[in-house]
Amino acid sequence: MAKIVGGIGCSHVPAVGAASDHNKTQSGYWQPLFDALPAARKWIDDLAPDVIVLVYNDHASAFSMQLIPTFAIGTAPVFKPADEGYGPREIPDVYGHPALAWHIIESCIYDEFDLTIANEMDVDHGCTVPLTVFFAEPEAWPVKVIPLCVNVIQYPPPTANRCFKLGQAIRKAVESFPEDLRVVVAGTGGMSHQLQGERAGVVNTEFDINYLNNLSGNNDINRYMSHVEYIREAGSEGIEMVMWQIMRGAMEDKIVEKFRKYHVASSNTAFGIICFENA
Amino acid sequence: MKELKIAILGLGEAGSHFANDLAQSGISVSGWDPELTKQLDEKVIFANSNSDAVKDADIIFSTNLTSVSVEVAKEVLSCIKPNAFYCEMNTSAPNVKQKIQGILQQTSCRMIDLAIMAPVPPTGIKTPMLASGKHATAFIEQVKGVLEVEYLEGKVGDAAQHKLLRSIVYKGFAAVISEAVAAGQKLGLEGHIRSQIHSIIGENDALIDRFVEGSKKHATRRMHEMEAVVEMLKANELKSTISAATVEHLRDLQSDKSSGSQMPTDLSELRKAFADIPGTYVMTPEHSTMGYHLNMFCMSLNQDKNREEFRKDERAYVDKYDMTEEQKQAVLNRGWLELLRLGGNIYYTFKIAIFDRKSMQHVGGKMSGLTESEFQEMMLSGGRSIIGNRSKQDRHS
């Protein structure tokens, strides 16, 4: 049977992808962040996942205002990096796992979680920057990826609690898949940042650190936090952190932290990555 | 006392207050915390690790979370100076404090069970404390005039026991009052229940309110304290029915506190709450209805052929979209804030910046009255502070 072997929360700052793509990881600006990553990459390598369910949001790339699915899951065998206006990132294509994706769809919908099915979808930096963080610059990504795209731009996005419950449904689905697969669930986005308006540039380190600390022992605080509080405290784009709750819901109650890095600033954003295994 | 060196392990609410007060009174303070979020006085030396912080210290305050206190003691074991005082100040059960004493016995340091007996913020380092353990009198002599410590005859664990025994009454009583007042409010009998409570504690509504608000405000900390009480009672084979119920009461308050506005029954209240966040344009249904065509224009710039067409003649290209003239002007003038005010969303409007080869810092600066380099500088020094930026009503919060 398949099982969930790890959970990751990780920012998906586009500039982190650009730094990697343009060989700037050893510049003074980026070195403190990139030098911390080998330990996380080793943890992932040792964990040897076959599939990552990668939770992210599309930033007006595959979806526009024309159609806004709250939760959309990709079933394609391969996903192309999206053109976000610069031309697509020059990175490997992202290979999916159609059988597991369809199994999650069936299991979740019978569990009354009505996912939108995306048979074709380009993946933007929300999906591909975490892959760069996890695996650096390989010839091909060493895992299959099931992209799970969440609307966090148009209000209302799903609540943090709804995200948590979707994570629980995904765990049930994965654990009932007959093939022996090692699955990691990654919730991406955040941490505190605001791109827009007169308040652009907001970072709230105290909030972020509490959020990281609370994930293992006290996650109810994160899970039941309102949208207003997320955006007031973590900035309008800090709302992305509701997606980390899908990862948290997919993990067991008791988890052990294996790695963490928090860094301000990467572009306009407080960057955070945290790795967990079930206790 | 002035020539003494103090190390503080754990710079949370209590630890940071103690560190700052001691440093301001001229005492040499080093401290460490793996996740520092509190502001430290510039005289406090922030060490590289727990072990680094303790290496020259005559007195060590362990103000960590109970859950890590044992690990911290093991970690610093080999670095403690001979005869230093090691003050275990967590709200731990007596057996946890004794466990730490057992660990420290390998060294010549002197372990003190130092219980903090009142909330720290109002009085800081002068907060009343209670000390037990065989070195307690020597410790009190050493810190005279700086700390307010009462002596309790007995072993390590006894001060903790005194504190936790008291908590059964204070925290339990607060839970009873809170539950009764909430019930009174719901049933329209608040006056009645308050007069019943007056018959026990005197006619003091302010005290009742303090019980109710205190439980809510400090729910998390008190929950952990009452968990330690339950642990202590169980270790002594005593019943813990009421204390365990108090833990559950505090757990409920803690999640109520964080789920306050999870399910808005009145959507207009939600709109008001969004509108109260300064300098922020939330993409509500009204906002996206207003901005639909503007955002779809921006979206079109994802395609190379559209970018070419826009480059050739911006005006002609924007005219192909059903935008208002105001919106078209905002596009042509790169009015970044105006675009948001007219229904744009930053992920869409940023497509125009990508087209212009401008960075998010450039746009962020334009929206907030900074140059690109000023904006970058602000981000490098930790970003725009949340303080004063939470609410339009209260710019100081």
XYZ file of C-alpha atoms in Angstrom:
676
model
C 0.000 0.000 0.000
C 1.053 3.592 -0.517
C 1.907 5.656 2.504
C 2.688 9.225 3.417
C 6.292 9.352 4.578
C 6.809 13.075 5.010
C 5.329 16.558 4.955
C 6.937 19.786 3.840
C 5.878 23.405 4.188
C 7.772 25.627 1.757
C 7.624 29.113 0.273
C 7.450 29.351 -3.519
C 9.043 32.746 -4.109
C 9.589 33.176 -7.884
C 12.903 34.986 -7.306
C 14.285 31.820 -5.661
C 13.653 29.961 -8.914
C 15.178 32.811 -10.901
C 18.288 32.837 -8.672
C 18.772 29.142 -9.388
C 18.040 29.484 -13.118
C 20.504 32.368 -13.500
C 23.350 30.932 -11.390
C 23.021 33.465 -8.597
C 22.730 31.061 -5.684
C 26.205 31.978 -4.427
C 25.691 35.749 -4.653
C 25.808 37.617 -1.357
C 22.064 38.112 -1.452
C 21.092 34.476 -2.033
C 23.916 32.499 -0.421
C 22.523 32.536 3.151
C 19.338 30.910 1.875
C 20.782 28.438 -0.625
C 23.583 27.336 1.718
C 20.945 26.067 4.159
C 19.209 23.877 1.592
C 21.591 20.880 1.226
C 20.459 19.536 4.624
C 16.817 19.612 3.502
C 17.733 18.042 0.171
C 19.590 15.253 1.958
C 16.567 14.599 4.169
C 14.337 14.336 1.079
C 16.891 12.157 -0.690
C 17.079 9.785 2.299
C 13.302 9.704 2.470
C 13.278 8.582 -1.184
C 9.723 9.579 -2.112
C 8.194 8.190 -5.306
C 5.541 10.886 -5.549
C 5.052 14.380 -4.193
C 1.532 15.746 -3.898
C 2.456 19.380 -4.391
C -0.092 21.872 -3.105
C 0.313 25.347 -4.572
C -1.641 28.162 -6.116
C -1.692 29.195 -9.726
C -0.805 32.872 -10.186
C -2.880 33.802 -13.243
C -0.998 31.257 -15.376
C -3.029 28.089 -16.074
C -6.230 29.578 -14.696
C -7.525 33.103 -15.068
C -10.614 34.779 -13.727
C -12.504 32.940 -16.458
C -12.560 29.813 -14.319
C -11.593 29.621 -10.652
C -11.567 26.127 -9.162
C -11.160 26.069 -5.390
C -9.207 22.792 -5.527
C -7.957 21.418 -8.871
C -5.856 18.269 -9.146
C -3.718 17.432 -12.163
C -4.101 13.979 -13.729
C -1.806 14.506 -16.730
C 1.249 12.315 -17.365
C 3.294 15.462 -17.915
C 2.959 19.139 -17.046
C 4.856 21.921 -18.837
C 6.331 24.935 -17.022
C 4.003 27.895 -17.688
C 4.876 31.137 -19.449
C 4.183 33.733 -16.767
C 5.214 36.590 -19.021
C 8.984 36.009 -19.095
C 8.786 32.885 -21.234
C 8.694 29.493 -19.460
C 11.442 28.586 -16.940
C 14.107 26.412 -18.549
C 13.706 23.461 -16.238
C 12.695 19.829 -16.790
C 9.054 19.003 -17.484
C 7.110 17.815 -14.459
C 5.968 14.191 -14.717
C 2.674 13.292 -13.067
C 1.272 10.091 -11.619
C -2.112 9.712 -13.342
C -3.096 6.497 -11.543
C -2.580 7.900 -8.056
C -4.110 11.246 -9.051
C -7.270 9.513 -10.286
C -7.356 7.357 -7.169
C -7.193 10.492 -4.989
C -10.013 12.000 -7.050
C -12.235 8.951 -6.645
C -11.486 8.500 -2.991
C -11.921 12.189 -2.129
C -15.142 12.667 -4.084
C -16.764 9.612 -2.470
C -15.487 11.109 0.788
C -17.537 14.216 -0.222
C -14.581 16.371 -1.211
C -15.458 17.532 -4.722
C -12.179 18.184 -6.490
C -11.919 19.767 -9.936
C -10.171 17.492 -12.432
C -7.472 19.082 -14.592
C -6.419 16.807 -17.456
C -4.214 19.466 -18.964
C -2.540 22.238 -17.031
C 0.697 24.179 -17.208
C 2.407 24.580 -13.841
C 3.778 27.949 -12.763
C 6.391 28.984 -10.196
C 4.043 27.936 -7.377
C 4.724 24.320 -8.352
C 8.191 24.511 -9.893
C 10.054 26.700 -7.367
C 9.510 24.174 -4.545
C 10.919 21.485 -6.864
C 14.045 23.617 -7.297
C 14.250 24.054 -3.520
C 13.892 20.285 -2.968
C 16.107 19.020 -5.797
C 18.357 21.858 -7.060
C 19.000 21.606 -10.807
C 18.717 17.983 -11.969
C 18.449 16.756 -15.575
C 15.034 15.381 -14.679
C 13.007 15.677 -11.472
C 13.644 12.519 -9.410
C 9.960 12.122 -8.387
C 6.522 12.080 -9.926
C 4.464 15.128 -8.999
C 0.722 15.452 -8.531
C -0.047 19.162 -8.681
C -2.909 20.259 -6.437
C -3.858 23.797 -7.207
C -5.770 25.903 -4.662
C -7.478 29.238 -5.230
C -6.076 31.744 -2.755
C -6.445 34.849 -4.920
C -10.194 35.303 -5.451
C -12.182 35.660 -2.216
C -13.324 33.572 -0.615
C -10.501 31.039 -0.751
C -11.055 27.851 1.244
C -10.672 28.215 5.012
C -7.564 26.852 6.689
C -9.743 24.256 8.395
C -11.216 23.113 5.054
C -7.672 22.744 3.752
C -6.730 20.697 6.812
C -9.707 18.397 6.216
C -8.766 17.973 2.553
C -5.356 16.871 3.775
C -7.028 14.240 5.946
C -9.041 13.035 2.945
C -5.869 12.827 0.857
C -4.197 10.730 3.547
C -7.112 8.276 3.469
C -6.881 8.158 -0.322
C -3.135 7.566 -0.409
C -3.290 4.876 2.260
C -5.842 2.942 0.219
C -3.813 2.964 -3.014
C -2.647 -0.609 -3.644
C 0.824 0.090 -5.017
C 3.746 0.467 -2.560
C 4.505 4.130 -3.064
C 6.302 6.520 -0.762
C 4.397 9.803 -0.875
C 5.348 13.243 0.414
C 2.766 16.011 0.718
C 4.113 19.541 0.315
C 2.064 22.630 1.193
C 3.632 25.666 -0.407
C 3.355 29.461 -0.429
C 3.910 32.127 2.202
C 5.318 32.951 4.590
C 4.381 36.515 5.536
C 4.368 38.819 2.523
C 2.294 41.451 0.845
C 2.924 42.384 -2.768
C 0.144 44.919 -3.228
C -0.977 48.334 -2.098
C 0.459 50.920 0.267
C 1.220 48.141 2.769
C 3.438 46.282 0.245
C 6.493 44.745 1.895
C 4.904 43.681 5.181
C 6.804 40.913 6.973
C 5.785 39.570 10.388
C 8.555 37.393 11.759
C 6.853 36.808 15.090
C 3.769 35.489 13.297
C 5.827 33.257 11.005
C 7.894 31.726 13.795
C 4.779 31.053 15.829
C 3.173 29.496 12.761
C 6.167 27.171 12.296
C 6.295 26.316 15.993
C 2.568 25.657 16.183
C 2.530 23.250 13.227
C 3.800 20.345 15.304
C 2.223 20.779 18.720
C -0.399 23.463 18.571
C -1.710 23.495 15.037
C -5.304 24.253 16.038
C -4.211 27.879 16.254
C -3.174 27.837 12.578
C -6.057 25.633 11.517
C -8.855 27.725 12.979
C -7.394 31.111 12.138
C -9.709 33.311 10.062
C -8.837 34.768 6.674
C -8.923 38.247 8.180
C -6.313 37.284 10.726
C -4.090 35.585 8.150
C -4.012 38.634 5.909
C -3.891 41.199 8.689
C -0.955 39.460 10.391
C 0.858 37.784 7.477
C 0.051 40.188 4.641
C -2.469 39.791 1.834
C -0.376 37.117 0.087
C 0.409 35.447 3.425
C -3.054 33.879 2.975
C -1.184 31.265 0.922
C -0.242 29.617 4.204
C -3.722 28.034 4.364
C -2.235 25.598 1.830
C 0.275 24.374 4.433
C -2.754 23.080 6.315
C -3.391 20.508 3.562
C 0.059 19.111 4.287
C -0.617 19.233 8.036
C -3.946 17.430 7.666
C -2.272 14.728 5.588
C 0.196 14.021 8.386
C -0.638 12.238 11.627
C -1.415 14.070 14.874
C 2.061 13.578 16.229
C 4.870 14.663 13.953
C 8.583 15.270 14.353
C 10.352 18.251 12.836
C 13.408 17.284 10.783
C 14.522 20.531 9.193
C 13.677 24.200 9.221
C 15.027 27.342 7.614
C 13.539 30.793 7.899
C 15.061 33.690 6.010
C 14.142 37.349 5.470
C 14.083 38.598 2.848
C 13.897 36.777 -0.429
C 12.569 39.355 -2.841
C 9.406 40.675 -1.105
C 8.826 37.606 1.010
C 9.773 35.898 4.241
C 11.040 32.503 3.068
C 10.330 29.431 5.173
C 10.798 25.703 4.739
C 9.994 23.057 7.348
C 10.136 19.261 7.039
C 8.247 16.690 9.094
C 7.954 12.961 9.524
C 5.184 11.190 11.374
C 6.258 10.395 14.946
C 25.576 41.379 42.322
C 26.723 43.825 39.625
C 29.846 41.828 38.856
C 27.857 38.630 38.388
C 27.138 37.200 34.964
C 23.674 35.855 34.230
C 22.675 33.557 31.369
C 19.066 33.278 30.250
C 18.064 30.223 28.256
C 14.811 30.909 26.434
C 13.997 34.535 25.601
C 10.226 34.324 25.319
C 7.863 36.572 27.235
C 9.376 35.946 30.686
C 12.995 35.404 29.615
C 13.181 38.554 27.481
C 11.696 40.724 30.243
C 14.209 39.388 32.752
C 17.111 39.835 30.315
C 16.200 43.424 29.460
C 15.574 44.482 33.064
C 18.829 42.936 34.295
C 20.854 44.462 31.451
C 19.347 47.884 32.080
C 20.357 47.679 35.727
C 23.964 47.173 34.639
C 24.277 43.406 35.070
C 26.034 41.384 32.380
C 23.452 39.215 30.615
C 23.903 36.665 27.861
C 21.000 34.731 26.444
C 19.921 32.388 23.717
C 16.739 31.302 22.031
C 16.503 29.183 18.880
C 13.661 31.365 17.581
C 14.041 34.836 18.957
C 10.968 36.986 18.329
C 11.174 39.464 21.211
C 13.029 42.747 21.189
C 16.225 42.637 23.283
C 17.993 45.507 24.984
C 21.211 46.294 23.111
C 23.247 45.429 26.216
C 21.966 41.837 26.216
C 24.522 39.589 24.539
C 22.766 37.212 22.154
C 24.940 34.070 22.219
C 25.412 31.407 19.538
C 23.786 28.566 21.468
C 22.602 27.574 24.919
C 26.071 26.214 25.696
C 27.713 29.419 24.530
C 25.380 31.505 26.706
C 26.144 29.613 29.944
C 29.903 29.291 29.672
C 30.868 32.258 31.891
C 27.634 32.573 33.846
C 27.414 32.569 37.637
C 23.630 32.285 37.506
C 21.600 30.504 34.815
C 17.881 31.094 34.317
C 16.146 28.321 32.424
C 13.030 30.052 31.085
C 12.351 27.610 28.277
C 9.182 25.757 27.516
C 8.616 22.832 29.861
C 8.715 20.509 26.855
C 12.382 21.273 26.125
C 13.720 21.963 29.634
C 15.221 18.491 30.124
C 16.946 18.589 26.737
C 18.371 22.034 27.437
C 19.856 20.890 30.754
C 21.559 17.966 28.970
C 22.807 20.273 26.246
C 24.574 22.752 28.540
C 25.768 20.208 31.110
C 29.410 20.175 30.074
C 29.709 23.967 29.771
C 28.420 25.139 33.141
C 30.932 26.964 35.352
C 31.687 25.254 38.712
C 29.280 26.252 41.518
C 27.011 28.251 39.213
C 23.347 28.486 40.212
C 21.021 26.756 37.734
C 17.495 28.120 38.254
C 14.764 26.025 36.692
C 11.910 28.493 36.207
C 9.437 26.675 33.956
C 5.964 25.812 35.025
C 6.910 22.140 35.160
C 5.602 19.446 37.445
C 7.882 18.704 40.449
C 9.052 15.398 38.965
C 10.339 17.199 35.856
C 12.348 19.602 38.004
C 13.740 16.678 39.964
C 14.680 14.932 36.751
C 16.693 17.997 35.751
C 18.324 18.017 39.186
C 19.345 14.409 38.557
C 20.937 15.360 35.249
C 22.826 18.310 36.758
C 24.181 16.220 39.629
C 27.102 15.248 37.391
C 28.332 18.851 37.757
C 29.096 21.017 40.772
C 26.378 23.512 39.830
C 23.730 24.385 42.357
C 20.176 23.700 41.224
C 17.393 25.984 42.409
C 13.697 25.305 41.907
C 12.578 28.869 41.226
C 8.841 29.285 40.707
C 7.461 32.482 39.167
C 4.431 33.334 41.279
C 2.720 36.136 39.284
C 2.434 37.351 35.667
C 5.801 38.681 34.474
C 5.102 41.647 32.152
C 3.906 44.236 34.709
C 6.868 43.965 37.090
C 9.556 42.135 35.081
C 12.530 41.115 37.173
C 10.687 42.187 40.361
C 7.989 39.543 39.837
C 7.533 37.583 43.084
C 9.327 34.215 43.034
C 9.601 31.262 45.359
C 12.831 29.267 45.727
C 13.436 25.791 47.118
C 16.344 23.345 47.154
C 19.316 23.038 49.470
C 21.140 25.981 47.873
C 18.112 28.311 47.965
C 19.294 30.426 50.910
C 22.710 31.004 49.330
C 20.976 31.960 46.095
C 18.629 34.430 47.797
C 21.611 36.025 49.554
C 23.358 36.372 46.193
C 20.450 38.067 44.363
C 19.260 40.280 47.223
C 18.091 43.679 45.996
C 17.698 42.484 42.423
C 15.146 39.683 42.544
C 12.133 39.379 44.844
C 12.544 35.808 46.045
C 10.835 34.179 48.994
C 12.472 31.153 50.604
C 10.656 27.877 50.851
C 12.234 25.256 53.045
C 12.401 21.967 51.198
C 13.789 20.172 48.198
C 13.781 20.853 44.478
C 10.205 20.376 43.300
C 8.643 21.870 46.409
C 8.435 25.410 45.016
C 6.852 24.008 41.865
C 4.429 22.057 44.009
C 3.401 25.197 45.919
C 2.830 27.080 42.708
C 0.852 24.324 41.022
C -1.250 23.595 44.078
C -2.269 27.238 44.070
C -3.075 26.993 40.347
C -5.772 24.409 41.056
C -7.654 27.124 42.908
C -6.931 30.187 40.759
C -7.221 28.618 37.330
C -10.035 26.272 38.361
C -11.960 29.114 39.905
C -11.461 31.242 36.780
C -12.824 28.362 34.681
C -15.951 28.026 36.863
C -16.588 31.773 36.746
C -16.062 31.926 32.960
C -18.417 29.049 32.281
C -21.072 30.426 34.622
C -20.917 33.961 33.184
C -21.063 32.650 29.604
C -24.118 30.557 30.521
C -25.706 33.549 32.267
C -25.167 35.681 29.163
C -26.677 33.094 26.838
C -29.716 32.516 29.070
C -30.320 36.204 29.712
C -29.446 35.768 33.390
C -26.092 37.512 33.641
C -27.220 39.822 36.454
C -28.446 36.836 38.412
C -25.242 34.835 38.069
C -23.047 37.832 38.856
C -24.978 38.438 42.100
C -24.440 34.781 43.028
C -20.696 35.185 42.472
C -20.779 38.453 44.479
C -22.067 36.465 47.440
C -18.784 34.487 47.378
C -16.130 37.025 46.389
C -17.799 40.324 47.264
C -19.418 42.833 44.938
C -16.510 43.091 42.540
C -17.488 42.931 38.860
C -14.035 44.053 37.759
C -12.573 40.942 39.396
C -15.138 38.727 37.645
C -14.195 40.342 34.317
C -10.525 39.743 35.055
C -11.189 36.056 35.649
C -13.116 35.809 32.368
C -10.712 37.860 30.238
C -7.573 36.409 31.863
C -8.638 32.868 30.979
C -9.192 33.865 27.365
C -6.081 35.955 26.988
C -3.673 33.494 28.561
C -5.485 30.302 27.513
C -2.458 28.583 25.990
C -0.035 29.254 28.838
C -2.595 28.369 31.492
C -3.507 25.187 29.665
C 0.114 24.029 29.846
C 0.254 25.030 33.513
C -2.853 22.988 34.301
C -1.434 20.047 32.362
C 1.523 20.196 34.754
C -0.956 20.249 37.657
C -2.645 17.096 36.334
C 0.766 15.454 35.983
C 1.629 16.383 39.569
C -1.669 15.058 40.932
C -1.319 11.801 39.026
C 2.262 11.353 40.252
C 0.863 11.530 43.780
C -2.012 9.141 42.980
C -4.547 11.909 43.537
C -7.716 12.556 41.548
C -7.446 15.278 38.910
C -11.062 15.529 37.696
C -11.470 19.281 38.151
C -7.974 20.195 36.960
C -8.369 17.995 33.876
C -11.700 19.730 33.148
C -9.931 23.082 33.518
C -7.393 21.963 30.900
C -10.268 21.152 28.529
C -11.968 24.470 29.291
C -8.756 26.334 28.437
C -8.259 24.262 25.300
C -11.734 25.313 24.106
C -10.997 28.952 24.855
C -7.759 28.698 22.926
C -9.476 27.436 19.784
C -12.403 29.883 20.209
C -9.879 32.657 20.361
C -8.375 31.643 17.067
C -11.597 30.688 15.316
C -13.478 33.838 16.288
C -14.477 34.951 12.801
C -14.081 31.667 10.935
C -17.729 31.487 9.878
C -18.990 34.987 9.229
C -22.736 35.011 9.791
C -22.854 38.562 8.473
C -20.849 39.031 5.286
C -21.006 42.806 5.583
C -19.037 42.492 8.825
C -16.427 40.505 6.916
C -16.210 43.261 4.280
C -15.680 45.797 7.069
C -12.915 43.683 8.576
C -11.138 43.453 5.196
C -11.604 47.177 4.616
C -10.059 47.920 8.016
C -6.691 46.466 6.959
C -4.648 49.448 5.751
C -3.182 49.659 2.245
C -4.662 46.320 1.177
C -7.094 45.548 -1.665
C -8.858 42.257 -1.014
C -10.279 40.595 -4.114
C -13.870 40.414 -2.922
C -16.691 39.607 -5.336
C -17.323 43.370 -5.808
C -13.651 43.953 -6.493
C -13.364 41.249 -9.113
C -16.655 42.226 -10.765
C -15.266 45.738 -11.195
C -11.888 44.478 -12.400
C -12.834 41.504 -14.564
C -11.904 42.943 -17.980
C -8.860 44.747 -16.633
C -7.528 41.516 -15.146
C -8.334 39.539 -18.301
C -6.406 42.104 -20.338
C -3.418 41.594 -18.004
C -3.791 37.823 -18.334
C -3.513 38.093 -22.115
C 0.078 39.293 -21.703
C 1.061 35.726 -20.822
C 1.101 35.084 -24.569
C 3.983 36.211 -26.663
C 1.849 37.247 -29.650
C -0.280 39.492 -27.408
C 2.818 41.020 -25.851
C 4.009 41.881 -29.376
C 0.698 43.460 -30.260
C 0.650 45.492 -27.036
C 4.224 46.595 -27.662
C 3.357 47.812 -31.158
C 0.468 50.022 -30.090
C -0.565 50.017 -26.460
C -3.655 52.168 -26.965
C -4.985 50.070 -29.844
C -4.437 46.888 -27.862
C -6.182 48.054 -24.670
C -9.122 49.197 -26.797
C -9.771 45.564 -27.673
C -10.814 44.976 -24.050
C -14.062 46.044 -22.471
C -12.349 48.197 -19.826
C -13.494 51.624 -18.604
C -11.500 54.600 -19.896
C -10.196 55.085 -16.358
C -8.860 51.542 -16.311
C -7.265 51.967 -19.745
C -5.555 55.167 -18.595
C -4.273 53.434 -15.473
C -2.776 50.719 -17.700
C -1.174 53.208 -20.100
C 0.176 55.380 -17.234
C 1.336 52.389 -15.166
C -0.724 53.703 -12.268
C 0.043 50.730 -10.055
C -2.133 51.782 -7.117
C -4.878 53.060 -9.394
C -4.991 49.666 -11.094
C -5.709 48.033 -7.725
C -8.319 50.634 -6.825
C -10.093 49.970 -10.135
C -10.448 46.247 -9.499
C -7.031 44.927 -10.484
C -5.295 42.170 -8.604
C -1.532 42.285 -8.144
C -0.887 38.880 -9.752
C -2.660 40.124 -12.871
C -1.412 43.727 -12.890
C 2.133 42.476 -12.330
C 1.968 41.022 -15.843
C 2.308 44.631 -17.041
C 5.424 45.036 -14.881
C 6.862 41.826 -16.325
C 6.166 43.255 -19.781
C 8.076 46.403 -18.753
C 10.897 44.258 -17.262
C 10.233 45.890 -13.888
C 10.672 44.090 -10.582
C 8.176 43.514 -7.791
C 10.292 45.909 -5.686
C 9.842 48.625 -8.293
C 6.069 48.136 -8.231
C 5.994 47.796 -4.428
C 7.913 51.057 -4.140
C 5.592 52.863 -6.550
C 2.569 51.734 -4.546
C 4.004 52.794 -1.208
C 5.919 55.969 -2.098
C 9.450 54.521 -2.062
C 12.127 54.215 -4.709
C 13.056 50.712 -5.809
C 16.309 50.826 -3.840
C 14.573 52.171 -0.733
C 12.087 49.341 -1.027
C 14.874 46.768 -1.418
C 16.642 48.259 1.582
C 13.457 47.951 3.660
C 13.083 44.288 2.694
C 16.712 43.548 3.570
C 16.271 45.064 6.998
C 13.336 42.782 7.776
C 10.463 44.189 5.729
C 7.739 46.674 6.561
C 6.849 46.357 10.237
C 3.432 44.971 11.069
C 3.314 47.325 14.037
C 1.034 50.208 13.145
C -0.085 48.391 9.996
C -2.682 45.987 11.309
C -5.742 48.170 11.417
C -6.918 51.541 10.118
C -8.806 52.083 13.352
C -5.766 51.543 15.472
C -2.581 52.387 13.645
C -0.655 51.693 16.831
C -1.675 48.056 17.224
